[in-house]
Coordinates of C-alpha atoms in Angstrom, one line a residue:
Chain A
X1001 CA -2.1 49.2 36.8
X1002 CA -3.0 45.5 36.7
X1003 CA -6.0 46.3 34.4
X1004 CA -3.7 48.3 32.2
X1005 CA -1.3 45.4 31.9
X1006 CA -4.2 43.0 31.3
X1007 CA -5.6 45.1 28.5
X1008 CA -2.2 45.6 27.0
X1009 CA -1.6 41.8 27.0
X1010 CA -5.0 41.2 25.4
X1011 CA -4.4 43.8 22.8
X1012 CA -0.9 42.6 21.9
X1013 CA -2.0 38.9 21.9
X1014 CA -4.9 39.8 19.5
X1015 CA -2.4 41.6 17.4
X1016 CA -0.1 38.6 17.4
X1017 CA -2.9 36.3 16.6
X1018 CA -3.6 38.3 13.5
X1019 CA -0.1 38.0 12.3
X1020 CA -0.7 34.9 10.2
X1021 CA -3.7 36.4 8.4
X1022 CA -2.8 37.0 4.8
X1023 CA 0.2 34.7 4.9
X1024 CA 0.9 31.4 3.1
X1025 CA 2.3 28.9 5.4
X1026 CA 4.3 26.0 3.8
X1027 CA 3.9 22.6 5.3
X1028 CA 4.6 18.9 4.6
X1029 CA 8.3 19.7 4.1
X1030 CA 11.3 18.1 5.7
X1031 CA 12.3 20.0 8.8
X1032 CA 15.7 21.0 7.5
X1033 CA 14.5 22.2 4.1
X1034 CA 14.8 25.9 4.5
X1035 CA 14.2 28.0 1.4
X1036 CA 15.3 31.6 1.7
X1037 CA 13.3 33.0 -1.1
X1038 CA 10.6 32.1 -3.6
X1039 CA 9.4 33.4 -7.0
X1040 CA 6.1 35.1 -6.6
X1041 CA 3.7 36.1 -9.4
X1042 CA 0.4 37.7 -8.6
X1043 CA -2.2 38.4 -11.2
X1044 CA -5.4 40.4 -10.5
X1045 CA -8.8 39.0 -11.4
X1046 CA -10.5 35.7 -11.2
X1047 CA -9.0 32.6 -12.9
X1048 CA -10.3 32.0 -16.4
X1049 CA -10.8 28.7 -18.1
X1050 CA -7.4 27.5 -19.5
X1051 CA -8.5 27.5 -23.1
X1052 CA -9.1 31.3 -23.2
X1053 CA -6.1 32.3 -21.1
X1054 CA -3.8 32.9 -24.0
X1055 CA -6.0 35.6 -25.4
X1056 CA -5.8 37.6 -22.2
X1057 CA -3.0 40.2 -22.0
X1058 CA -1.5 39.3 -18.6
X1059 CA 0.7 42.3 -18.5
X1060 CA -2.2 44.6 -17.8
X1061 CA -3.3 42.6 -14.8
X1062 CA 0.0 41.6 -13.4
X1063 CA 0.5 42.9 -9.9
X1064 CA 4.0 41.7 -9.1
X1065 CA 6.5 39.2 -10.5
X1066 CA 9.6 39.0 -8.3
X1067 CA 11.5 37.1 -5.7
X1068 CA 10.4 37.5 -2.2
X1069 CA 12.0 36.3 1.1
X1070 CA 10.5 33.5 3.1
X1071 CA 10.3 34.1 6.8
X1072 CA 11.3 31.3 9.2
X1073 CA 11.7 29.0 6.2
X1074 CA 8.0 28.6 6.0
X1075 CA 6.0 31.9 5.8
X1076 CA 5.2 34.0 2.8
X1077 CA 3.7 37.4 3.7
X1078 CA 1.3 38.8 1.1
X1079 CA 0.3 41.9 3.0
X1080 CA 3.3 44.0 2.1
X1081 CA 2.8 43.3 -1.5
X1082 CA -1.0 43.6 -1.8
X1083 CA -1.7 46.4 0.6
X1084 CA -5.3 47.1 1.5
X1085 CA -6.9 47.3 -2.0
X1086 CA -9.9 44.9 -2.4
X1087 CA -9.6 42.5 -5.3
X1088 CA -9.4 38.9 -6.2
X1089 CA -5.9 37.7 -7.0
X1090 CA -4.3 34.6 -8.5
X1091 CA -1.1 34.0 -6.5
X1092 CA 1.6 31.8 -8.1
X1093 CA 4.5 30.7 -6.0
X1094 CA 7.6 28.7 -6.9
X1095 CA 9.9 27.5 -4.2
X1096 CA 13.4 26.2 -5.0
X1097 CA 13.4 22.5 -5.8
X1098 CA 9.6 22.4 -5.4
X1099 CA 6.8 22.6 -7.9
X1100 CA 5.0 25.9 -8.4
X1101 CA 1.4 26.2 -7.2
X1102 CA -1.4 28.6 -7.6
X1103 CA -4.0 29.9 -5.1
X1104 CA -6.9 32.2 -5.5
X1105 CA -7.2 34.8 -2.8
X1106 CA -10.0 37.3 -2.1
X1107 CA -8.1 40.3 -0.7
X1108 CA -8.0 41.5 2.0
X1109 CA -8.3 38.1 3.6
X1110 CA -8.6 37.1 7.2
X1111 CA -7.4 33.6 6.3
X1112 CA -4.1 31.9 6.7
X1113 CA -3.4 29.6 3.8
X1114 CA -1.5 26.4 4.3
X1115 CA 0.0 24.6 1.4
X1116 CA 2.1 21.5 1.1
X1117 CA 4.3 21.9 -2.1
X1118 CA 5.6 18.7 -3.7
X1119 CA 9.4 18.7 -3.3
X1120 CA 11.9 17.1 -5.7
X1121 CA 12.3 19.5 -8.6
X1122 CA 16.1 19.3 -8.6
X1123 CA 16.7 21.0 -11.9
X1124 CA 14.0 23.6 -11.1
X1125 CA 12.1 23.2 -14.4
X1126 CA 8.8 22.9 -12.6
X1127 CA 8.6 19.2 -13.5
X1128 CA 9.6 16.3 -11.3
X1129 CA 10.5 13.5 -13.6
X1130 CA 13.0 10.9 -14.5
X1131 CA 15.7 13.5 -15.0
X1132 CA 15.4 14.5 -11.4
X1133 CA 15.4 10.9 -10.3
X1134 CA 18.6 10.3 -12.3
X1135 CA 20.2 13.3 -10.5
X1136 CA 19.4 12.0 -7.1
X1137 CA 20.3 8.4 -8.0
X1138 CA 23.8 9.4 -9.2
X1139 CA 24.5 11.1 -5.8
X1140 CA 23.4 8.2 -3.6
X1141 CA 26.3 7.3 -1.4
X1142 CA 28.3 10.2 -2.8
X1143 CA 30.9 11.5 -0.3
X1144 CA 31.3 14.8 -2.2
X1145 CA 29.1 17.8 -1.2
X1146 CA 25.7 16.7 -2.4
X1147 CA 23.6 18.8 -4.6
X1148 CA 20.5 16.5 -4.6
X1149 CA 20.1 16.7 -0.8
X1150 CA 16.4 17.6 -0.5
X1151 CA 15.8 17.0 3.2
X1152 CA 18.8 19.0 4.3
X1153 CA 20.7 16.3 6.2
X1154 CA 23.8 16.9 4.1
X1155 CA 23.7 13.5 2.5
X1156 CA 21.7 11.9 -0.3
X1157 CA 19.8 8.9 0.9
X1158 CA 16.8 6.8 0.1
X1159 CA 14.7 9.6 1.7
X1160 CA 15.7 12.1 -1.0
X1161 CA 15.3 9.4 -3.7
X1162 CA 11.8 8.7 -2.6
X1163 CA 10.8 12.3 -2.4
X1164 CA 11.6 12.6 -6.0
X1165 CA 10.2 9.2 -7.0
X1166 CA 6.8 9.7 -5.3
X1167 CA 6.3 13.4 -6.2
X1168 CA 6.6 12.9 -9.9
X1169 CA 4.2 15.4 -11.5
X1170 CA 4.2 18.8 -13.2
X1171 CA 3.8 22.1 -11.3
X1172 CA 1.5 25.0 -12.1
X1173 CA 2.6 26.9 -15.2
X1174 CA 3.0 30.7 -15.3
X1175 CA -0.1 32.4 -16.8
X1176 CA 2.0 34.3 -19.3
X1177 CA 3.5 31.1 -20.6
X1178 CA 7.0 32.0 -19.6
X1179 CA 9.2 29.5 -17.9
X1180 CA 9.9 29.8 -14.2
X1181 CA 13.3 31.2 -13.6
X1182 CA 15.9 28.7 -12.4
X1183 CA 17.0 29.2 -8.8
Chain B
X973 CA 29.8 -79.8 -7.4
X974 CA 30.1 -79.9 -3.6
X975 CA 27.4 -79.1 -1.1
X976 CA 28.1 -76.3 1.4
X977 CA 29.2 -77.5 4.8
X978 CA 27.8 -76.4 8.2
X979 CA 30.5 -73.8 8.6
X980 CA 29.7 -72.2 5.2
X981 CA 26.0 -72.3 6.0
X982 CA 26.6 -70.5 9.3
X983 CA 28.7 -67.9 7.6
X984 CA 26.0 -67.2 5.0
X985 CA 23.3 -67.0 7.6
X986 CA 25.3 -64.7 9.9
X987 CA 26.3 -62.6 6.9
X988 CA 22.6 -62.1 6.0
X989 CA 21.8 -61.4 9.7
X990 CA 24.6 -58.8 9.9
X991 CA 23.4 -57.2 6.7
X992 CA 19.8 -56.8 8.0
X993 CA 21.0 -55.3 11.3
X994 CA 23.3 -52.9 9.5
X995 CA 20.4 -51.7 7.3
X996 CA 18.2 -51.3 10.4
X997 CA 20.9 -49.4 12.3
X998 CA 21.6 -47.2 9.3
X999 CA 17.9 -46.4 8.9
X1000 CA 17.5 -45.6 12.6
X1001 CA 20.8 -43.6 12.7
X1002 CA 19.8 -41.7 9.5
X1003 CA 16.4 -40.9 11.0
X1004 CA 17.9 -39.7 14.2
X1005 CA 20.5 -37.6 12.3
X1006 CA 17.8 -36.1 10.2
X1007 CA 15.6 -35.3 13.2
X1008 CA 18.5 -33.9 15.1
X1009 CA 19.7 -32.0 12.0
X1010 CA 16.3 -30.5 11.4
X1011 CA 16.1 -29.5 15.1
X1012 CA 19.5 -27.9 14.9
X1013 CA 18.5 -26.1 11.7
X1014 CA 15.4 -24.9 13.2
X1015 CA 17.3 -23.6 16.2
X1016 CA 19.8 -21.6 14.1
X1017 CA 17.0 -19.8 12.3
X1018 CA 16.4 -16.8 14.5
X1019 CA 15.2 -13.3 14.3
X1020 CA 17.0 -10.3 15.4
X1021 CA 14.9 -7.2 15.9
X1022 CA 16.0 -3.7 16.5
X1023 CA 14.7 -0.3 15.6
X1024 CA 17.5 1.4 13.9
X1025 CA 21.2 1.2 14.0
X1026 CA 23.1 -2.1 14.2
X1027 CA 21.5 -5.5 14.0
X1028 CA 24.4 -7.7 15.0
X1029 CA 25.3 -11.3 14.7
X1030 CA 27.5 -12.3 17.6
X1031 CA 30.8 -13.6 16.2
X1032 CA 30.3 -16.6 18.5
X1033 CA 27.0 -17.4 16.8
X1034 CA 28.4 -17.4 13.3
X1035 CA 30.9 -20.2 13.1
X1036 CA 31.8 -21.1 9.5
X1037 CA 34.4 -23.4 8.2
X1038 CA 36.7 -22.1 5.5
X1039 CA 35.0 -21.7 2.1
X1040 CA 31.6 -22.4 3.6
X1041 CA 28.8 -20.0 2.5
X1042 CA 25.8 -18.8 4.3
X1043 CA 22.7 -17.0 3.0
X1044 CA 20.9 -14.4 5.0
X1045 CA 17.4 -13.3 4.1
X1046 CA 16.6 -9.7 4.9
X1047 CA 13.0 -9.3 6.0
X1048 CA 11.0 -6.5 7.3
X1049 CA 8.1 -7.1 9.7
X1050 CA 5.7 -4.8 11.5
X1051 CA 2.8 -4.8 13.8
X1052 CA 0.7 -2.5 11.6
X1053 CA -0.3 -2.6 8.0
X1054 CA 1.6 0.0 6.1
X1055 CA 3.0 0.6 2.6
X1056 CA 6.8 0.4 2.3
X1057 CA 8.4 2.6 -0.3
X1058 CA 12.1 2.1 0.1
X1059 CA 15.0 0.9 2.1
X1060 CA 18.6 1.7 2.5
X1061 CA 20.7 -1.1 4.0
X1062 CA 24.3 -1.3 5.0
X1063 CA 26.2 -4.5 5.8
X1064 CA 29.4 -4.3 7.8
X1065 CA 31.6 -7.4 8.1
X1066 CA 35.0 -8.5 9.0
X1067 CA 36.9 -8.6 5.6
X1068 CA 39.6 -10.9 7.0
X1069 CA 37.0 -13.6 7.8
X1070 CA 34.1 -13.0 5.4
X1071 CA 33.5 -12.1 1.8
X1072 CA 30.1 -11.1 0.3
X1073 CA 29.5 -13.4 -2.6
X1074 CA 26.3 -11.7 -3.8
X1075 CA 23.3 -9.7 -2.7
X1076 CA 20.0 -10.0 -4.4
X1077 CA 16.8 -8.1 -4.1
X1078 CA 13.6 -10.1 -3.7
X1079 CA 10.8 -10.3 -6.2
X1080 CA 9.0 -7.0 -6.5
X1081 CA 12.1 -5.0 -5.4
X1082 CA 14.9 -3.5 -7.3
X1083 CA 18.3 -2.3 -6.3
X1084 CA 18.7 1.4 -7.3
X1085 CA 22.2 1.9 -6.3
X1086 CA 25.0 0.3 -4.2
X1087 CA 28.4 1.0 -2.8
X1088 CA 30.9 -1.5 -1.7
X1089 CA 34.1 -1.0 0.2
X1090 CA 36.4 -3.1 2.3
X1091 CA 34.2 -4.7 4.9
X1092 CA 31.2 -2.7 4.0
X1093 CA 28.3 -2.9 1.5
X1094 CA 25.5 -0.4 1.2
X1095 CA 22.6 -0.5 -1.2
X1096 CA 19.2 1.2 -1.8
X1097 CA 16.2 -0.9 -2.5
X1098 CA 12.8 0.4 -3.8
X1099 CA 9.7 -1.5 -4.8
X1100 CA 9.2 -2.0 -8.5
X1101 CA 5.7 -0.6 -8.0
X1102 CA 5.9 3.1 -7.3
X1103 CA 2.9 2.8 -5.0
X1104 CA 5.0 0.7 -2.6
X1105 CA 4.6 -2.7 -1.2
X1106 CA 2.2 -3.4 1.6
X1107 CA 3.7 -4.7 4.8
X1108 CA 0.9 -6.7 6.4
X1109 CA 0.5 -6.7 10.1
X1110 CA 2.3 -9.6 11.7
X1111 CA 3.8 -10.8 8.4
X1112 CA 7.3 -10.6 7.0
X1113 CA 8.2 -8.7 3.9
X1114 CA 11.3 -10.1 2.2
X1115 CA 13.6 -7.4 0.8
X1116 CA 16.5 -9.5 -0.4
X1117 CA 19.2 -12.0 0.4
X1118 CA 22.9 -11.7 1.1
X1119 CA 25.3 -14.6 0.6
X1120 CA 28.6 -14.6 2.4
X1121 CA 31.6 -16.9 2.3
X1122 CA 34.0 -17.6 5.1
X1123 CA 37.6 -16.9 4.1
X1124 CA 38.9 -18.9 7.1
X1125 CA 37.5 -21.1 9.7
X1126 CA 36.2 -19.4 12.8
X1127 CA 33.6 -16.9 13.9
X1128 CA 32.9 -14.1 11.5
X1129 CA 31.5 -10.8 12.4
X1130 CA 28.5 -9.4 10.5
X1131 CA 26.3 -6.5 11.2
X1132 CA 23.4 -4.8 9.5
X1133 CA 22.9 -1.1 9.8
X1134 CA 19.5 -0.4 8.4
X1135 CA 18.9 2.9 10.0
X1136 CA 17.4 4.4 6.9
X1137 CA 14.9 1.7 6.1
X1138 CA 12.0 3.9 5.0
X1139 CA 8.5 2.6 5.8
X1140 CA 6.6 5.4 4.0
X1141 CA 7.0 9.0 3.3
X1142 CA 3.3 9.6 2.6
X1143 CA 1.3 8.6 5.7
X1144 CA 0.7 11.6 7.9
X1145 CA 1.0 9.6 11.1
X1146 CA 3.7 7.2 10.1
X1147 CA 6.2 8.4 12.7
X1148 CA 3.9 7.1 15.3
X1149 CA 3.4 3.7 13.8
X1150 CA 4.5 1.0 16.2
X1151 CA 6.7 -0.4 13.5
X1152 CA 9.5 -2.9 14.1
X1153 CA 12.3 -3.5 11.7
X1154 CA 13.3 -7.0 11.8
X1155 CA 16.0 -8.9 9.9
X1156 CA 15.8 -12.6 9.7
X1157 CA 19.0 -14.4 9.2
X1158 CA 18.5 -17.8 7.8
X1159 CA 21.0 -20.3 6.6
X1160 CA 22.7 -23.6 7.3
X1161 CA 25.6 -22.2 9.2
X1162 CA 27.3 -23.9 12.1
X1163 CA 25.9 -21.5 14.6
X1164 CA 26.2 -22.3 18.2
X1165 CA 24.7 -21.1 21.4
X1166 CA 21.3 -20.1 20.0
X1167 CA 19.4 -21.0 23.1
X1168 CA 17.2 -19.0 25.4
X1169 CA 20.4 -17.8 27.1
X1170 CA 21.1 -15.8 24.0
X1171 CA 18.0 -13.9 23.3
X1172 CA 17.7 -11.5 20.3
X1173 CA 18.7 -7.9 20.9
X1174 CA 16.1 -5.8 22.8
X1175 CA 13.3 -4.3 20.7
X1176 CA 12.6 -0.6 20.8
X1177 CA 10.2 1.6 18.7
X1178 CA 11.5 3.3 15.7
X1179 CA 12.5 6.9 16.4
X1180 CA 14.4 9.5 14.6
X1181 CA 12.9 9.0 11.1
X1182 CA 10.1 11.4 11.9
X1183 CA 12.4 14.4 11.7
X1184 CA 13.4 13.5 8.2
X1185 CA 10.2 13.8 6.3
X1186 CA 6.9 15.3 6.9
X1187 CA 6.9 15.9 10.5
X1188 CA 5.8 19.5 9.8
X1189 CA 2.5 18.1 8.7
X1190 CA 1.5 17.4 12.2
X1191 CA 2.0 20.9 13.4
X1192 CA 0.4 22.6 10.5
X1193 CA -2.7 20.5 10.3
X1194 CA -5.8 22.2 11.6
X1195 CA -7.1 18.8 12.6
X1196 CA -4.3 18.3 15.1
X1197 CA -4.3 14.8 13.9
X1198 CA -4.9 12.9 10.7
X1199 CA -8.4 12.1 9.5
X1200 CA -9.6 8.8 10.7
X1201 CA -9.7 6.3 7.9
X1202 CA -11.1 2.9 7.4
X1203 CA -10.9 1.2 4.1
X1204 CA -13.1 -1.5 2.6
X1205 CA -12.5 -3.6 -0.5
X1206 CA -14.3 -1.1 -2.8
X1207 CA -14.8 1.9 -0.5
X1208 CA -13.2 4.0 2.1
X1209 CA -14.5 6.4 4.9
X1210 CA -12.6 9.4 6.0
X1211 CA -13.8 11.2 9.1
X1212 CA -12.3 14.6 9.7
X1213 CA -12.3 15.6 13.4
X1214 CA -12.8 19.2 12.6
X1215 CA -15.7 20.0 15.0
X1216 CA -16.4 23.3 13.4
X1217 CA -17.9 24.5 10.2
X1218 CA -15.8 24.0 7.2
X1219 CA -15.8 22.7 3.6
X1220 CA -13.8 19.6 3.2
X1221 CA -13.0 18.3 -0.2
X1222 CA -10.8 15.5 -1.3
X1223 CA -8.9 14.8 -4.5
X1224 CA -8.0 11.2 -5.0
X1225 CA -6.9 8.7 -7.6
X1226 CA -4.8 5.6 -8.3
X1227 CA -1.8 7.8 -9.2
X1228 CA -0.2 10.8 -7.5
X1229 CA -1.9 12.9 -10.3
X1230 CA -5.2 12.2 -8.4
X1231 CA -8.1 13.1 -10.8
X1232 CA -11.3 12.4 -8.8
X1233 CA -12.8 14.7 -6.3
X1234 CA -15.4 14.4 -3.6
X1235 CA -16.5 17.1 -1.1
X1236 CA -18.7 17.5 1.9
X1237 CA -20.0 20.7 3.4
X1238 CA -20.7 20.0 7.0
X1239 CA -22.5 22.8 8.9
X1240 CA -21.6 21.2 12.2
X1241 CA -19.8 18.3 13.7
X1242 CA -17.5 16.0 11.8
X1243 CA -17.3 15.9 8.0
X1244 CA -17.4 12.4 6.6
X1245 CA -16.2 11.7 3.1
X1246 CA -17.0 8.4 1.5
X1247 CA -15.0 7.1 -1.5
X1248 CA -16.8 4.5 -3.5
X1249 CA -16.2 2.4 -6.6
X1250 CA -12.6 1.7 -5.7
X1251 CA -10.7 -1.3 -6.8
X1252 CA -9.7 -4.0 -4.2
X1253 CA -6.1 -4.2 -3.0
X1254 CA -5.1 -0.9 -4.6
X1255 CA -3.2 2.0 -3.2
X1256 CA -5.1 5.3 -3.7
X1257 CA -3.5 8.7 -3.3
X1258 CA -5.4 11.5 -1.8
X1259 CA -5.0 15.2 -0.7
X1260 CA -7.6 17.0 1.3
X1261 CA -8.5 20.6 1.3
X1262 CA -10.2 22.2 4.3
X1263 CA -11.7 25.7 3.9
X1264 CA -12.7 27.3 7.1
X1265 CA -13.5 30.8 8.2
X1266 CA -9.9 31.7 9.0
X1267 CA -7.8 29.4 6.9
X1268 CA -7.6 27.0 4.0
X1269 CA -5.4 24.0 4.4
X1270 CA -4.3 21.9 1.5
X1271 CA -3.1 18.6 2.9
X1272 CA -0.1 16.5 2.0
X1273 CA -0.3 13.7 -0.5
X1274 CA -1.3 10.6 1.4
X1275 CA -2.3 7.1 0.7
X1276 CA -4.8 4.5 1.6
X1277 CA -5.0 1.0 0.4
X1278 CA -8.2 -0.9 -0.2
X1279 CA -8.5 -4.3 1.2
X1280 CA -8.7 -7.7 -0.5
X1281 CA -12.0 -9.4 -1.2
X1282 CA -12.7 -12.1 1.3
X1283 CA -15.0 -14.8 2.3
X1284 CA -18.1 -14.4 4.5
X1285 CA -16.8 -16.2 7.6
X1286 CA -18.2 -14.9 10.8
X1287 CA -16.0 -12.3 12.5
X1288 CA -14.6 -13.0 15.9
X1289 CA -11.2 -11.7 15.9
X1290 CA -10.9 -8.0 15.1
X1291 CA -13.2 -5.1 14.9
X1292 CA -12.3 -1.6 13.8
X1293 CA -14.7 1.3 14.4
X1294 CA -15.0 5.0 13.9
X1295 CA -17.8 7.0 15.4
X1296 CA -18.7 10.2 13.5
X1297 CA -21.3 12.7 14.6
X1298 CA -23.6 13.8 11.8
X1299 CA -26.2 16.3 13.0
X1300 CA -27.7 16.9 16.5
X1301 CA -27.9 13.7 18.3
X1302 CA -27.3 11.6 15.2
X1303 CA -24.2 9.6 14.8
X1304 CA -22.9 7.0 12.4
X1305 CA -20.8 4.1 13.6
X1306 CA -18.6 2.8 10.9
X1307 CA -17.5 -0.8 11.5
X1308 CA -15.2 -3.3 9.9
X1309 CA -14.6 -6.9 10.7
X1310 CA -11.6 -9.1 10.1
X1311 CA -11.0 -12.7 10.2
X1312 CA -8.1 -14.1 12.4
X1313 CA -5.9 -14.0 9.3
X1314 CA -6.7 -10.3 8.9
X1315 CA -8.9 -10.6 5.9
X1316 CA -11.8 -8.2 5.6
X1317 CA -15.2 -9.8 6.1
X1318 CA -18.2 -8.9 4.1
X1319 CA -21.9 -9.9 3.9
X1320 CA -22.3 -9.9 7.7
X1321 CA -25.3 -8.7 9.7
X1322 CA -23.9 -6.6 12.6
X1323 CA -26.1 -5.0 15.3
X1324 CA -25.7 -3.5 18.7
X1325 CA -27.6 -4.8 21.7
X1326 CA -27.7 -1.9 24.1
X1327 CA -27.9 -2.8 27.8
X1328 CA -27.2 0.5 29.4
X1329 CA -27.7 4.2 28.5
X1330 CA -26.1 6.5 31.0
X1331 CA -26.2 3.9 33.8
X1332 CA -29.9 3.0 33.1
X1333 CA -30.5 -0.6 32.2
X1334 CA -32.4 -1.4 29.1
X1335 CA -33.7 -4.6 27.6
X1336 CA -32.4 -5.6 24.1
X1337 CA -35.8 -4.8 22.6
X1338 CA -35.5 -1.1 23.4
X1339 CA -32.3 -0.7 21.4
X1340 CA -34.2 -0.3 18.2
X1341 CA -35.2 3.2 19.0
X1342 CA -31.5 4.1 19.1
X1343 CA -30.0 2.1 16.3
X1344 CA -31.0 1.6 12.7
X1345 CA -30.2 -1.1 10.3
X1346 CA -26.6 -1.6 9.3
X1347 CA -25.8 -1.0 5.6
X1348 CA -22.7 -2.2 4.0
X1349 CA -20.6 -0.5 1.3
X1350 CA -17.5 -2.4 0.2
X1351 CA -16.8 -4.0 3.5
X1352 CA -17.6 -1.0 5.7
X1353 CA -20.8 -1.2 7.8
X1354 CA -22.6 2.0 8.8
X1355 CA -24.8 1.8 11.9
X1356 CA -26.9 4.9 12.5
X1357 CA -27.2 5.7 16.2
X1358 CA -29.2 8.5 17.8
X1359 CA -29.0 9.7 21.4
X1360 CA -26.5 11.3 23.8
X1361 CA -24.3 10.3 26.6
X1362 CA -22.7 6.9 27.1
X1363 CA -24.2 3.6 25.9
X1364 CA -23.0 0.2 26.9
X1365 CA -23.7 -2.3 24.2
X1366 CA -22.8 -5.8 23.0
X1367 CA -21.8 -6.0 19.4
X1368 CA -23.4 -9.0 17.6
X1369 CA -22.6 -10.3 14.2
X1370 CA -24.9 -12.8 12.7
X1371 CA -26.4 -13.4 16.2
X1372 CA -22.9 -14.2 17.6
X1373 CA -21.6 -12.0 20.4
X1374 CA -18.4 -10.3 19.5
X1375 CA -17.8 -8.2 22.6
X1376 CA -19.0 -5.4 24.9
X1377 CA -18.3 -1.8 24.0
X1378 CA -18.8 1.5 25.7
X1379 CA -19.7 4.2 23.2
X1380 CA -19.7 7.9 24.1
X1381 CA -22.1 9.8 21.9
X1382 CA -20.3 13.0 22.3
X1383 CA -17.2 12.6 20.2
X1384 CA -16.6 16.3 20.3
X1385 CA -15.4 16.0 23.8
X1386 CA -12.5 13.7 23.1
X1387 CA -11.3 15.5 20.0
X1388 CA -11.4 19.2 20.7
X1389 CA -10.8 21.5 17.7
X1390 CA -7.2 22.2 17.2
X1391 CA -6.1 25.5 15.8
X1392 CA -3.0 25.7 13.7
X1393 CA -0.1 25.9 16.0
X1394 CA 2.6 28.5 15.2
X1395 CA 5.0 30.1 17.6
X1396 CA 3.1 33.4 17.4
X1397 CA -0.3 31.8 18.0
X1398 CA 1.2 30.0 21.0
X1399 CA 2.5 33.2 22.4
X1400 CA -0.8 34.8 21.9
X1401 CA -2.6 32.1 23.7
X1402 CA -0.2 32.3 26.6
X1403 CA -0.7 36.0 26.9
X1404 CA -4.4 35.7 26.7
X1405 CA -4.3 33.2 29.5
X1406 CA -2.1 35.4 31.6
X1407 CA -4.3 38.4 31.0
X1408 CA -7.5 36.5 31.8
X1409 CA -5.9 35.3 35.1
X1410 CA -4.9 38.8 36.0
X1411 CA -8.4 40.1 35.3
X1412 CA -9.9 37.4 37.5
X1413 CA -7.6 38.3 40.3
X1414 CA -8.5 41.9 39.9
X1415 CA -12.3 41.3 39.9
X1416 CA -11.9 39.0 43.0
X1417 CA -9.8 41.7 44.7
X1418 CA -12.4 44.4 44.1
X1419 CA -15.2 42.1 45.3
X1420 CA -13.3 41.2 48.4
X1421 CA -12.7 44.9 49.2
X1422 CA -16.4 45.8 48.6
X1423 CA -17.6 43.0 50.9
X1424 CA -15.2 44.0 53.6
X1425 CA -16.5 47.6 53.4
X1426 CA -20.1 46.4 53.6
X1427 CA -19.5 44.3 56.6

């Protein structure tokens, strides 16, 4: 019986250990930042040089383009979407108030991918710039319900201001040239 | 015309004598007053240090007469060099006794926003340079000044709440920095009681800020800790305590947009990345990417700052070192030397005189088989070492002894590989441990029963 329990535990622990394979784990974010869903776009095939991308009909290679839930505020599971078919995919992900990013994944993968998305895209236009900085600046010391609270502490402080100020850059564009949907 | 009489002569003489004495007394008195005054002024300049929360001035220590003004400088000090990217300050005072005349940001800083209410003033300061301002170890960084005026004579109450002073949002290990926030109040106010009987408030390390930004980095990094970094004036070394095969690449640049890339494929041991052709005293941003068998980690945006150019004075004061394993029994010891005023030293000739290898004594001549010539790149010296075990050596710079060091040539032992920690992985590890323990108990039990049957 002891042996059975032992083997059971080993089997289940191995299974648990594999749980993160095929997931994207988000890091480098304030603890209380908890996105519920993200925009996911997956395109089959290897990435092509940017200058020839417009000539490719992305519709034929698009695997999925939808919102997906984020587990535990940090985990994006690709297994349900990609199944077991072997291919190379370009995975695009856009979190609310963060810049979109793109990863190339050889599927099926035994890897867990960690990514640290830049946070601060308050207007969700995939660009952290002076407009976002102005939004957060106007809400500093505001007693009303803050909309520019990035770190989830229910107030807009120098921490939120600096997240926007220091992360100013553009996110990854969609391969079809369409804008990312606002949250 | 009449000649002056004896009485008139005496008056004139005594008048001159009184005048000389008066001048003398005035000079002596003024000197004493100045000396005393400067002593008093020195005594009323004091530092209050606290981690977060309230830095208070005891009302008894602030004793202004009506309409008198006092100016307080707000300074930040720390025990480790770190970039400062912003500060949120709040001043609380008794509005019946004090009035804030003005508050100014220091040179290089700008006030982003402020809010004033009765008895309260809050404002956010950021450096004009987006890269931040470097807070040098042991030195003050002035953020601004506040001028207050007494509305009536008597002790005024004034407190600083600077709980949100933000040292940096970028450094991976900044929550662990032994940082002290310190406000220096400075002004010609009639303060009393500033003797050793009234010490500044107790000092505690900063806590709490780590939960605000970036603490997740620590848990998700496969390194378990940040790469070891030393920066020279035109180069930097990053040693990744990975201890297993993996491709490490690094994007870096003078702006958050990065733009330059360097990579190292290390089949074993610790990958070392060297950044060269950097500009002195410049903040560089970097983001690492580690591709291993089971995971790819794209690191957070972090910063390093190159050091200033310096003289070639001999180093006696401070040594920083990183030991990185290269292949087999080969190691590279990266060294940096600083002058007592914390300036990076270049053009030195460091060497190690080994006296012991694993408890066996050696003469200095035998060290050459273990240690190669030191080469310098931008203020960072690389000493190749080969061997294993523990060596005891004296570090020499330009034939001057710096100090004795014990170097363990097995850095893998003190930095075991860390797998990404997630709740599920933790649970799996616990279950495996439990299962292994049960199996061992089972095997021992069977062995015991067999032995008992044999005997």
